[in-house]
mmCIF file with all atom_site columns, C-alpha atoms in Angstrom:
data_model
loop_
_atom_site.group_PDB
_atom_site.id
_atom_site.type_symbol
_atom_site.label_atom_id
_atom_site.label_alt_id
_atom_site.label_comp_id
_atom_site.label_asym_id
_atom_site.label_entity_id
_atom_site.label_seq_id
_atom_site.pdbx_PDB_ins_code
_atom_site.Cartn_x
_atom_site.Cartn_y
_atom_site.Cartn_z
_atom_site.occupancy
_atom_site.B_iso_or_equiv
_atom_site.pdbx_formal_charge
_atom_site.auth_seq_id
_atom_site.auth_comp_id
_atom_site.auth_asym_id
_atom_site.auth_atom_id
_atom_site.pdbx_PDB_model_num
ATOM 1   C CA . MET A 1 1   ? 0.144   -0.125 0.119   1.00 79.00 ? 160 MET A CA 1
ATOM 2   C CA . LEU A 1 2   ? 2.755   2.583  0.976   1.00 78.00 ? 161 LEU A CA 1
ATOM 3   C CA . ASP A 1 3   ? 4.512   1.825  -2.567  1.00 80.00 ? 162 ASP A CA 1
ATOM 4   C CA . LEU A 1 4   ? 1.480   2.609  -4.425  1.00 85.00 ? 163 LEU A CA 1
ATOM 5   C CA . ALA A 1 5   ? 0.852   5.465  -2.345  1.00 84.00 ? 164 ALA A CA 1
ATOM 6   C CA . GLU A 1 6   ? 3.935   7.024  -3.111  1.00 85.00 ? 165 GLU A CA 1
ATOM 7   C CA . GLY A 1 7   ? 3.340   7.268  -6.372  1.00 87.00 ? 166 GLY A CA 1
ATOM 8   C CA . GLY A 1 8   ? 0.253   9.332  -6.506  1.00 89.00 ? 167 GLY A CA 1
ATOM 9   C CA . THR A 1 9   ? -0.765  12.559 -5.279  1.00 93.00 ? 168 THR A CA 1
ATOM 10  C CA . ALA A 1 10  ? -1.212  13.377 -1.373  1.00 93.00 ? 169 ALA A CA 1
ATOM 11  C CA . ASP A 1 11  ? -4.992  13.150 -1.773  1.00 94.00 ? 170 ASP A CA 1
ATOM 12  C CA . GLU A 1 12  ? -4.534  9.749  -3.813  1.00 94.00 ? 171 GLU A CA 1
ATOM 13  C CA . ALA A 1 13  ? -2.352  8.162  -0.627  1.00 93.00 ? 172 ALA A CA 1
ATOM 14  C CA . ILE A 1 14  ? -5.046  8.848  1.680   1.00 94.00 ? 173 ILE A CA 1
ATOM 15  C CA . ALA A 1 15  ? -7.683  7.943  -0.330  1.00 93.00 ? 174 ALA A CA 1
ATOM 16  C CA . LEU A 1 16  ? -5.508  4.626  -0.855  1.00 93.00 ? 175 LEU A CA 1
ATOM 17  C CA . ALA A 1 17  ? -4.722  4.382  2.878   1.00 91.00 ? 176 ALA A CA 1
ATOM 18  C CA . ALA A 1 18  ? -8.542  4.835  3.848   1.00 92.00 ? 177 ALA A CA 1
ATOM 19  C CA . LEU A 1 19  ? -9.994  2.075  1.104   1.00 92.00 ? 178 LEU A CA 1
ATOM 20  C CA . ALA A 1 20  ? -7.601  -0.484 2.368   1.00 90.00 ? 179 ALA A CA 1
ATOM 21  C CA . CYS A 1 21  ? -8.363  0.161  6.147   1.00 90.00 ? 180 CYS A CA 1
ATOM 22  C CA . ARG A 1 22  ? -12.425 0.286  5.017   1.00 87.00 ? 181 ARG A CA 1
ATOM 23  C CA . ARG A 1 23  ? -12.051 -2.732 3.205   1.00 89.00 ? 182 ARG A CA 1
ATOM 24  C CA . GLY A 1 24  ? -10.107 -4.943 6.140   1.00 87.00 ? 183 GLY A CA 1
ATOM 25  C CA . LEU A 1 25  ? -7.142  -5.394 3.847   1.00 88.00 ? 184 LEU A CA 1
ATOM 26  C CA . THR A 1 26  ? -5.213  -3.594 6.774   1.00 85.00 ? 185 THR A CA 1
ATOM 27  C CA . TRP A 1 27  ? -5.320  -1.375 9.717   1.00 82.00 ? 186 TRP A CA 1
ATOM 28  C CA . ASP A 1 28  ? -4.631  1.804  10.859  1.00 84.00 ? 187 ASP A CA 1
ATOM 29  C CA . GLU A 1 29  ? -2.414  0.574  13.428  1.00 85.00 ? 188 GLU A CA 1
ATOM 30  C CA . ALA A 1 30  ? -0.174  -1.550 10.967  1.00 84.00 ? 189 ALA A CA 1
ATOM 31  C CA . LEU A 1 31  ? 0.301   1.584  8.768   1.00 83.00 ? 190 LEU A CA 1
ATOM 32  C CA . LEU A 1 32  ? 1.212   3.995  11.607  1.00 81.00 ? 191 LEU A CA 1
ATOM 33  C CA . ALA A 1 33  ? 4.138   1.634  12.370  1.00 79.00 ? 192 ALA A CA 1
ATOM 34  C CA . THR A 1 34  ? 5.280   1.462  8.567   1.00 73.00 ? 193 THR A CA 1
ATOM 35  C CA . PRO A 1 35  ? 5.987   4.800  7.729   1.00 58.00 ? 194 PRO A CA 1
ATOM 36  C CA . ALA A 1 36  ? 8.012   5.283  10.861  1.00 54.00 ? 195 ALA A CA 1
ATOM 37  C CA . ARG A 1 37  ? 10.195  2.401  9.524   1.00 59.00 ? 196 ARG A CA 1
ATOM 38  C CA . ARG A 1 38  ? 10.447  3.443  5.947   1.00 67.00 ? 197 ARG A CA 1
ATOM 39  C CA . ARG A 1 39  ? 12.264  7.085  6.365   1.00 73.00 ? 198 ARG A CA 1
ATOM 40  C CA . GLY A 1 40  ? 12.096  9.116  3.381   1.00 78.00 ? 199 GLY A CA 1
ATOM 41  C CA . HIS A 1 41  ? 8.557   8.212  2.046   1.00 81.00 ? 200 HIS A CA 1
ATOM 42  C CA . ARG A 1 42  ? 7.260   11.050 0.047   1.00 86.00 ? 201 ARG A CA 1
ATOM 43  C CA . TRP A 1 43  ? 3.769   10.937 2.192   1.00 88.00 ? 202 TRP A CA 1
ATOM 44  C CA . GLY A 1 44  ? 5.047   9.610  5.246   1.00 85.00 ? 203 GLY A CA 1
ATOM 45  C CA . THR A 1 45  ? 4.297   12.371 7.721   1.00 86.00 ? 204 THR A CA 1
ATOM 46  C CA . LEU A 1 46  ? 1.198   13.435 5.760   1.00 90.00 ? 205 LEU A CA 1
ATOM 47  C CA . LEU A 1 47  ? -0.053  9.462  6.119   1.00 90.00 ? 206 LEU A CA 1
ATOM 48  C CA . THR A 1 48  ? 0.751   9.350  9.849   1.00 88.00 ? 207 THR A CA 1
ATOM 49  C CA . GLU A 1 49  ? -1.159  12.279 10.523  1.00 91.00 ? 208 GLU A CA 1
ATOM 50  C CA . ALA A 1 50  ? -4.199  10.602 8.600   1.00 93.00 ? 209 ALA A CA 1
ATOM 51  C CA . LEU A 1 51  ? -4.121  7.425  9.741   1.00 91.00 ? 210 LEU A CA 1
ATOM 52  C CA . VAL A 1 52  ? -4.966  8.777  13.335  1.00 92.00 ? 211 VAL A CA 1
ATOM 53  C CA . ASP A 1 53  ? -8.299  10.378 11.547  1.00 93.00 ? 212 ASP A CA 1
ATOM 54  C CA . ILE A 1 54  ? -8.829  7.026  9.767   1.00 92.00 ? 213 ILE A CA 1
ATOM 55  C CA . GLY A 1 55  ? -8.583  5.099  12.746  1.00 90.00 ? 214 GLY A CA 1
ATOM 56  C CA . ALA A 1 56  ? -11.037 7.493  14.611  1.00 90.00 ? 215 ALA A CA 1
ATOM 57  C CA . GLY A 1 57  ? -13.566 7.071  11.805  1.00 88.00 ? 216 GLY A CA 1
ATOM 58  C CA . ALA A 1 58  ? -12.854 8.820  8.924   1.00 90.00 ? 217 ALA A CA 1
ATOM 59  C CA . GLN A 1 59  ? -13.124 6.824  5.737   1.00 89.00 ? 218 GLN A CA 1
ATOM 60  C CA . SER A 1 60  ? -12.227 8.934  2.645   1.00 91.00 ? 219 SER A CA 1
ATOM 61  C CA . THR A 1 61  ? -10.020 11.397 1.720   1.00 93.00 ? 220 THR A CA 1
ATOM 62  C CA . PHE A 1 62  ? -12.941 13.836 1.707   1.00 94.00 ? 221 PHE A CA 1
ATOM 63  C CA . GLU A 1 63  ? -13.389 13.270 5.759   1.00 94.00 ? 222 GLU A CA 1
ATOM 64  C CA . VAL A 1 64  ? -9.891  13.243 6.652   1.00 95.00 ? 223 VAL A CA 1
ATOM 65  C CA . ARG A 1 65  ? -9.594  16.535 5.071   1.00 96.00 ? 224 ARG A CA 1
ATOM 66  C CA . TYR A 1 66  ? -12.947 17.814 6.784   1.00 96.00 ? 225 TYR A CA 1
ATOM 67  C CA . VAL A 1 67  ? -11.406 16.827 10.261  1.00 96.00 ? 226 VAL A CA 1
ATOM 68  C CA . ARG A 1 68  ? -7.791  18.263 9.375   1.00 96.00 ? 227 ARG A CA 1
ATOM 69  C CA . ASP A 1 69  ? -8.816  21.305 7.372   1.00 96.00 ? 228 ASP A CA 1
ATOM 70  C CA . VAL A 1 70  ? -12.142 22.432 8.686   1.00 97.00 ? 229 VAL A CA 1
ATOM 71  C CA . GLU A 1 71  ? -12.461 21.107 12.450  1.00 97.00 ? 230 GLU A CA 1
ATOM 72  C CA . ARG A 1 72  ? -9.043  20.734 13.912  1.00 96.00 ? 231 ARG A CA 1
ATOM 73  C CA . ALA A 1 73  ? -7.541  23.985 12.035  1.00 96.00 ? 232 ALA A CA 1
ATOM 74  C CA . HIS A 1 74  ? -10.628 26.120 13.121  1.00 97.00 ? 233 HIS A CA 1
ATOM 75  C CA . GLY A 1 75  ? -10.636 24.753 16.615  1.00 96.00 ? 234 GLY A CA 1
ATOM 76  C CA . LEU A 1 76  ? -14.317 23.498 16.190  1.00 97.00 ? 235 LEU A CA 1
ATOM 77  C CA . PRO A 1 77  ? -15.552 20.691 18.374  1.00 97.00 ? 236 PRO A CA 1
ATOM 78  C CA . PRO A 1 78  ? -15.009 17.330 17.046  1.00 95.00 ? 237 PRO A CA 1
ATOM 79  C CA . GLY A 1 79  ? -17.610 16.082 15.327  1.00 95.00 ? 238 GLY A CA 1
ATOM 80  C CA . ARG A 1 80  ? -18.484 12.241 15.567  1.00 91.00 ? 239 ARG A CA 1
ATOM 81  C CA . PRO A 1 81  ? -18.386 10.372 12.299  1.00 87.00 ? 240 PRO A CA 1
ATOM 82  C CA . ARG A 1 82  ? -21.326 8.581  11.858  1.00 77.00 ? 241 ARG A CA 1
ATOM 83  C CA . SER A 1 83  ? -20.830 5.561  9.573   1.00 58.00 ? 242 SER A CA 1
ATOM 84  C CA . PRO A 1 84  ? -22.711 5.514  6.347   1.00 53.00 ? 243 PRO A CA 1
ATOM 85  C CA . ARG A 1 85  ? -26.025 3.654  6.233   1.00 46.00 ? 244 ARG A CA 1
ATOM 86  C CA . VAL A 1 86  ? -26.210 1.812  2.550   1.00 37.00 ? 245 VAL A CA 1
ATOM 87  C CA . ALA A 1 87  ? -29.985 2.256  2.701   1.00 34.00 ? 246 ALA A CA 1
ATOM 88  C CA . ALA A 1 88  ? -29.492 5.716  2.858   1.00 44.00 ? 247 ALA A CA 1
ATOM 89  C CA . GLY A 1 89  ? -27.042 5.988  -0.288  1.00 45.00 ? 248 GLY A CA 1
ATOM 90  C CA . GLY A 1 90  ? -23.487 5.708  1.733   1.00 51.00 ? 249 GLY A CA 1
ATOM 91  C CA . HIS A 1 91  ? -23.417 9.084  3.090   1.00 58.00 ? 250 HIS A CA 1
ATOM 92  C CA . HIS A 1 92  ? -20.969 10.294 5.417   1.00 79.00 ? 251 HIS A CA 1
ATOM 93  C CA . HIS A 1 93  ? -21.930 12.666 8.540   1.00 86.00 ? 252 HIS A CA 1
ATOM 94  C CA . TYR A 1 94  ? -20.055 14.108 11.515  1.00 93.00 ? 253 TYR A CA 1
ATOM 95  C CA . GLU A 1 95  ? -22.363 14.408 14.332  1.00 94.00 ? 254 GLU A CA 1
ATOM 96  C CA . TYR A 1 96  ? -22.354 17.313 16.655  1.00 96.00 ? 255 TYR A CA 1
ATOM 97  C CA . THR A 1 97  ? -24.528 15.670 19.488  1.00 94.00 ? 256 THR A CA 1
ATOM 98  C CA . GLU A 1 98  ? -24.718 18.474 22.072  1.00 96.00 ? 257 GLU A CA 1
ATOM 99  C CA . GLN A 1 99  ? -25.992 20.778 19.229  1.00 97.00 ? 258 GLN A CA 1
ATOM 100 C CA . ARG A 1 100 ? -28.010 18.519 17.189  1.00 95.00 ? 259 ARG A CA 1
ATOM 101 C CA . VAL A 1 101 ? -25.970 19.189 14.388  1.00 96.00 ? 260 VAL A CA 1
ATOM 102 C CA . LEU A 1 102 ? -25.357 16.629 11.302  1.00 93.00 ? 261 LEU A CA 1
ATOM 103 C CA . VAL A 1 103 ? -22.854 17.635 8.796   1.00 94.00 ? 262 VAL A CA 1
ATOM 104 C CA . GLU A 1 104 ? -23.133 15.955 5.601   1.00 90.00 ? 263 GLU A CA 1
ATOM 105 C CA . LEU A 1 105 ? -20.229 15.554 3.988   1.00 90.00 ? 264 LEU A CA 1
ATOM 106 C CA . ASP A 1 106 ? -21.919 15.458 0.135   1.00 83.00 ? 265 ASP A CA 1
ATOM 107 C CA . GLY A 1 107 ? -19.777 13.873 -2.275  1.00 73.00 ? 266 GLY A CA 1
ATOM 108 C CA . MET A 1 108 ? -20.808 13.840 -5.858  1.00 62.00 ? 267 MET A CA 1
ATOM 109 C CA . ALA A 1 109 ? -20.584 9.555  -6.221  1.00 56.00 ? 268 ALA A CA 1
ATOM 110 C CA . PHE A 1 110 ? -24.161 8.942  -4.521  1.00 51.00 ? 269 PHE A CA 1
ATOM 111 C CA . HIS A 1 111 ? -25.796 11.804 -6.692  1.00 55.00 ? 270 HIS A CA 1
ATOM 112 C CA . SER A 1 112 ? -25.951 10.402 -10.309 1.00 60.00 ? 271 SER A CA 1
ATOM 113 C CA . SER A 1 113 ? -29.866 10.286 -10.096 1.00 68.00 ? 272 SER A CA 1
ATOM 114 C CA . ALA A 1 114 ? -33.000 12.217 -9.300  1.00 74.00 ? 273 ALA A CA 1
ATOM 115 C CA . GLN A 1 115 ? -33.675 9.336  -6.595  1.00 74.00 ? 274 GLN A CA 1
ATOM 116 C CA . ALA A 1 116 ? -30.357 10.003 -4.796  1.00 72.00 ? 275 ALA A CA 1
ATOM 117 C CA . ARG A 1 117 ? -31.472 13.850 -4.571  1.00 72.00 ? 276 ARG A CA 1
ATOM 118 C CA . LEU A 1 118 ? -35.055 12.858 -3.613  1.00 79.00 ? 277 LEU A CA 1
ATOM 119 C CA . SER A 1 119 ? -33.299 10.075 -1.152  1.00 75.00 ? 278 SER A CA 1
ATOM 120 C CA . ASP A 1 120 ? -31.336 13.105 0.448   1.00 74.00 ? 279 ASP A CA 1
ATOM 121 C CA . GLY A 1 121 ? -34.219 15.501 0.714   1.00 78.00 ? 280 GLY A CA 1
ATOM 122 C CA . ARG A 1 122 ? -36.407 12.852 2.234   1.00 82.00 ? 281 ARG A CA 1
ATOM 123 C CA . ARG A 1 123 ? -33.546 12.235 4.822   1.00 79.00 ? 282 ARG A CA 1
ATOM 124 C CA . ASP A 1 124 ? -32.998 15.945 5.406   1.00 77.00 ? 283 ASP A CA 1
ATOM 125 C CA . ARG A 1 125 ? -36.863 16.527 6.308   1.00 84.00 ? 284 ARG A CA 1
ATOM 126 C CA . ALA A 1 126 ? -36.670 13.756 9.090   1.00 82.00 ? 285 ALA A CA 1
ATOM 127 C CA . THR A 1 127 ? -33.742 14.677 10.698  1.00 82.00 ? 286 THR A CA 1
ATOM 128 C CA . VAL A 1 128 ? -35.108 17.968 10.900  1.00 84.00 ? 287 VAL A CA 1
ATOM 129 C CA . SER A 1 129 ? -38.427 16.712 12.315  1.00 84.00 ? 288 SER A CA 1
ATOM 130 C CA . GLU A 1 130 ? -36.149 15.264 15.113  1.00 88.00 ? 289 GLU A CA 1
ATOM 131 C CA . GLY A 1 131 ? -34.415 18.444 15.895  1.00 91.00 ? 290 GLY A CA 1
ATOM 132 C CA . TRP A 1 132 ? -31.437 18.293 14.100  1.00 93.00 ? 291 TRP A CA 1
ATOM 133 C CA . ALA A 1 133 ? -30.050 20.730 11.544  1.00 94.00 ? 292 ALA A CA 1
ATOM 134 C CA . THR A 1 134 ? -27.876 19.077 8.418   1.00 91.00 ? 293 THR A CA 1
ATOM 135 C CA . PRO A 1 135 ? -26.031 21.527 6.522   1.00 93.00 ? 294 PRO A CA 1
ATOM 136 C CA . ARG A 1 136 ? -23.964 19.691 3.847   1.00 90.00 ? 295 ARG A CA 1
ATOM 137 C CA . ALA A 1 137 ? -20.681 20.240 2.626   1.00 93.00 ? 296 ALA A CA 1
ATOM 138 C CA . PHE A 1 138 ? -19.153 19.542 -0.834  1.00 91.00 ? 297 PHE A CA 1
ATOM 139 C CA . TRP A 1 139 ? -15.752 18.757 -1.737  1.00 92.00 ? 298 TRP A CA 1
ATOM 140 C CA . PRO A 1 140 ? -15.043 22.144 -3.093  1.00 94.00 ? 299 PRO A CA 1
ATOM 141 C CA . ASP A 1 141 ? -16.254 23.843 0.637   1.00 95.00 ? 300 ASP A CA 1
ATOM 142 C CA . VAL A 1 142 ? -13.633 21.370 2.339   1.00 95.00 ? 301 VAL A CA 1
ATOM 143 C CA . ALA A 1 143 ? -10.589 21.318 -0.523  1.00 94.00 ? 302 ALA A CA 1
ATOM 144 C CA . VAL A 1 144 ? -11.146 24.842 -1.781  1.00 94.00 ? 303 VAL A CA 1
ATOM 145 C CA . THR A 1 145 ? -12.684 27.085 0.896   1.00 94.00 ? 304 THR A CA 1
ATOM 146 C CA . PRO A 1 146 ? -12.271 25.296 4.224   1.00 96.00 ? 305 PRO A CA 1
ATOM 147 C CA . CYS A 1 147 ? -12.306 28.605 6.203   1.00 95.00 ? 306 CYS A CA 1
ATOM 148 C CA . ALA A 1 148 ? -15.375 29.450 4.796   1.00 95.00 ? 307 ALA A CA 1
ATOM 149 C CA . LEU A 1 149 ? -16.892 26.327 5.812   1.00 96.00 ? 308 LEU A CA 1
ATOM 150 C CA . ALA A 1 150 ? -15.355 26.389 9.430   1.00 96.00 ? 309 ALA A CA 1
ATOM 151 C CA . LEU A 1 151 ? -17.089 29.638 9.420   1.00 95.00 ? 310 LEU A CA 1
ATOM 152 C CA . ASP A 1 152 ? -20.427 28.286 8.416   1.00 96.00 ? 311 ASP A CA 1
ATOM 153 C CA . ILE A 1 153 ? -20.680 25.558 10.654  1.00 97.00 ? 312 ILE A CA 1
ATOM 154 C CA . GLY A 1 154 ? -19.285 27.250 13.566  1.00 96.00 ? 313 GLY A CA 1
ATOM 155 C CA . ALA A 1 155 ? -21.649 29.920 13.687  1.00 95.00 ? 314 ALA A CA 1
ATOM 156 C CA . LEU A 1 156 ? -24.389 27.030 13.467  1.00 97.00 ? 315 LEU A CA 1
ATOM 157 C CA . LEU A 1 157 ? -22.706 25.550 16.224  1.00 98.00 ? 316 LEU A CA 1
ATOM 158 C CA . VAL A 1 158 ? -22.497 28.778 18.640  1.00 97.00 ? 317 VAL A CA 1
ATOM 159 C CA . THR A 1 159 ? -26.800 29.414 17.692  1.00 96.00 ? 318 THR A CA 1
ATOM 160 C CA . ARG A 1 160 ? -27.229 25.949 18.874  1.00 97.00 ? 319 ARG A CA 1
ATOM 161 C CA . GLY A 1 161 ? -25.350 25.918 22.288  1.00 97.00 ? 320 GLY A CA 1
ATOM 162 C CA . TRP A 1 162 ? -21.440 25.637 21.549  1.00 97.00 ? 321 TRP A CA 1
ATOM 163 C CA . ASP A 1 163 ? -19.211 28.221 23.650  1.00 95.00 ? 322 ASP A CA 1
ATOM 164 C CA . GLY A 1 164 ? -16.810 28.468 20.202  1.00 85.00 ? 323 GLY A CA 1
ATOM 165 C CA . PRO A 1 165 ? -16.257 30.750 18.370  1.00 89.00 ? 324 PRO A CA 1
ATOM 166 C CA . PRO A 1 166 ? -14.165 29.069 15.511  1.00 93.00 ? 325 PRO A CA 1
ATOM 167 C CA . ARG A 1 167 ? -10.666 30.623 14.966  1.00 92.00 ? 326 ARG A CA 1
ATOM 168 C CA . ALA A 1 168 ? -8.574  31.464 11.866  1.00 92.00 ? 327 ALA A CA 1
ATOM 169 C CA . CYS A 1 169 ? -6.333  28.869 10.644  1.00 92.00 ? 328 CYS A CA 1
ATOM 170 C CA . LEU A 1 170 ? -2.706  29.027 9.325   1.00 87.00 ? 329 LEU A CA 1
ATOM 171 C CA . ARG A 1 171 ? -4.085  29.418 5.642   1.00 83.00 ? 330 ARG A CA 1
ATOM 172 C CA . ARG A 1 172 ? -2.996  32.184 3.973   1.00 81.00 ? 331 ARG A CA 1
ATOM 173 C CA . GLY A 1 173 ? -5.977  34.836 3.950   1.00 81.00 ? 332 GLY A CA 1
ATOM 174 C CA . CYS A 1 174 ? -7.924  32.999 6.576   1.00 86.00 ? 333 CYS A CA 1
ATOM 175 C CA . VAL A 1 175 ? -10.052 35.244 8.619   1.00 78.00 ? 334 VAL A CA 1
ATOM 176 C CA . ILE A 1 176 ? -12.533 34.395 10.994  1.00 73.00 ? 335 ILE A CA 1
ATOM 177 C CA . GLU A 1 177 ? -14.733 37.055 12.487  1.00 64.00 ? 336 GLU A CA 1
ATOM 178 C CA . THR A 1 178 ? -15.506 36.508 15.845  1.00 52.00 ? 337 THR A CA 1
ATOM 179 C CA . GLY A 1 179 ? -17.027 39.539 17.255  1.00 51.00 ? 338 GLY A CA 1
ATOM 180 C CA . PRO A 1 180 ? -16.875 43.412 16.733  1.00 45.00 ? 339 PRO A CA 1
ATOM 181 C CA . GLY A 1 181 ? -13.165 44.148 16.019  1.00 44.00 ? 340 GLY A CA 1
ATOM 182 C CA . GLU A 1 182 ? -11.993 40.730 16.936  1.00 46.00 ? 341 GLU A CA 1
ATOM 183 C CA . THR A 1 183 ? -10.761 38.599 14.564  1.00 45.00 ? 342 THR A CA 1
#
């Protein structure tokens, strides 16, 4: 797995590690031990960090990036990953139980049909009727504008009782307004 990962991009390396763990071909602890023995691996540091998130429940590059670039980088509380429900189309959610917020990481793989979009709408209505807010995050939100997404999710969490606020990350140009005169 590590040999294959070294030949691809950073996102491909994470995706390969997540897929191998998800399919039971290996596990995060075994892969965590391996990069340490293989000094100089192109993605060794990145994989070491990503494997911690994979071990905690992240199942894709999308999820690893959400945890790393949105939650952790901006000081949001850690959401609890919910495993996809096959009947619901394999969607991945991060649950903030105390605030009753369920962030859906909405990949295009499950939206090729009108039926899939209809299922999403029905599921959203069901969670709203139970008092949950279900904002959707798409790949560009996470990969291109994680600061804006963190601001949106943080604001929602604050309205539902989180004592936040989110903080600016180390990305160039990341500005998170926290109140009058503060950033």
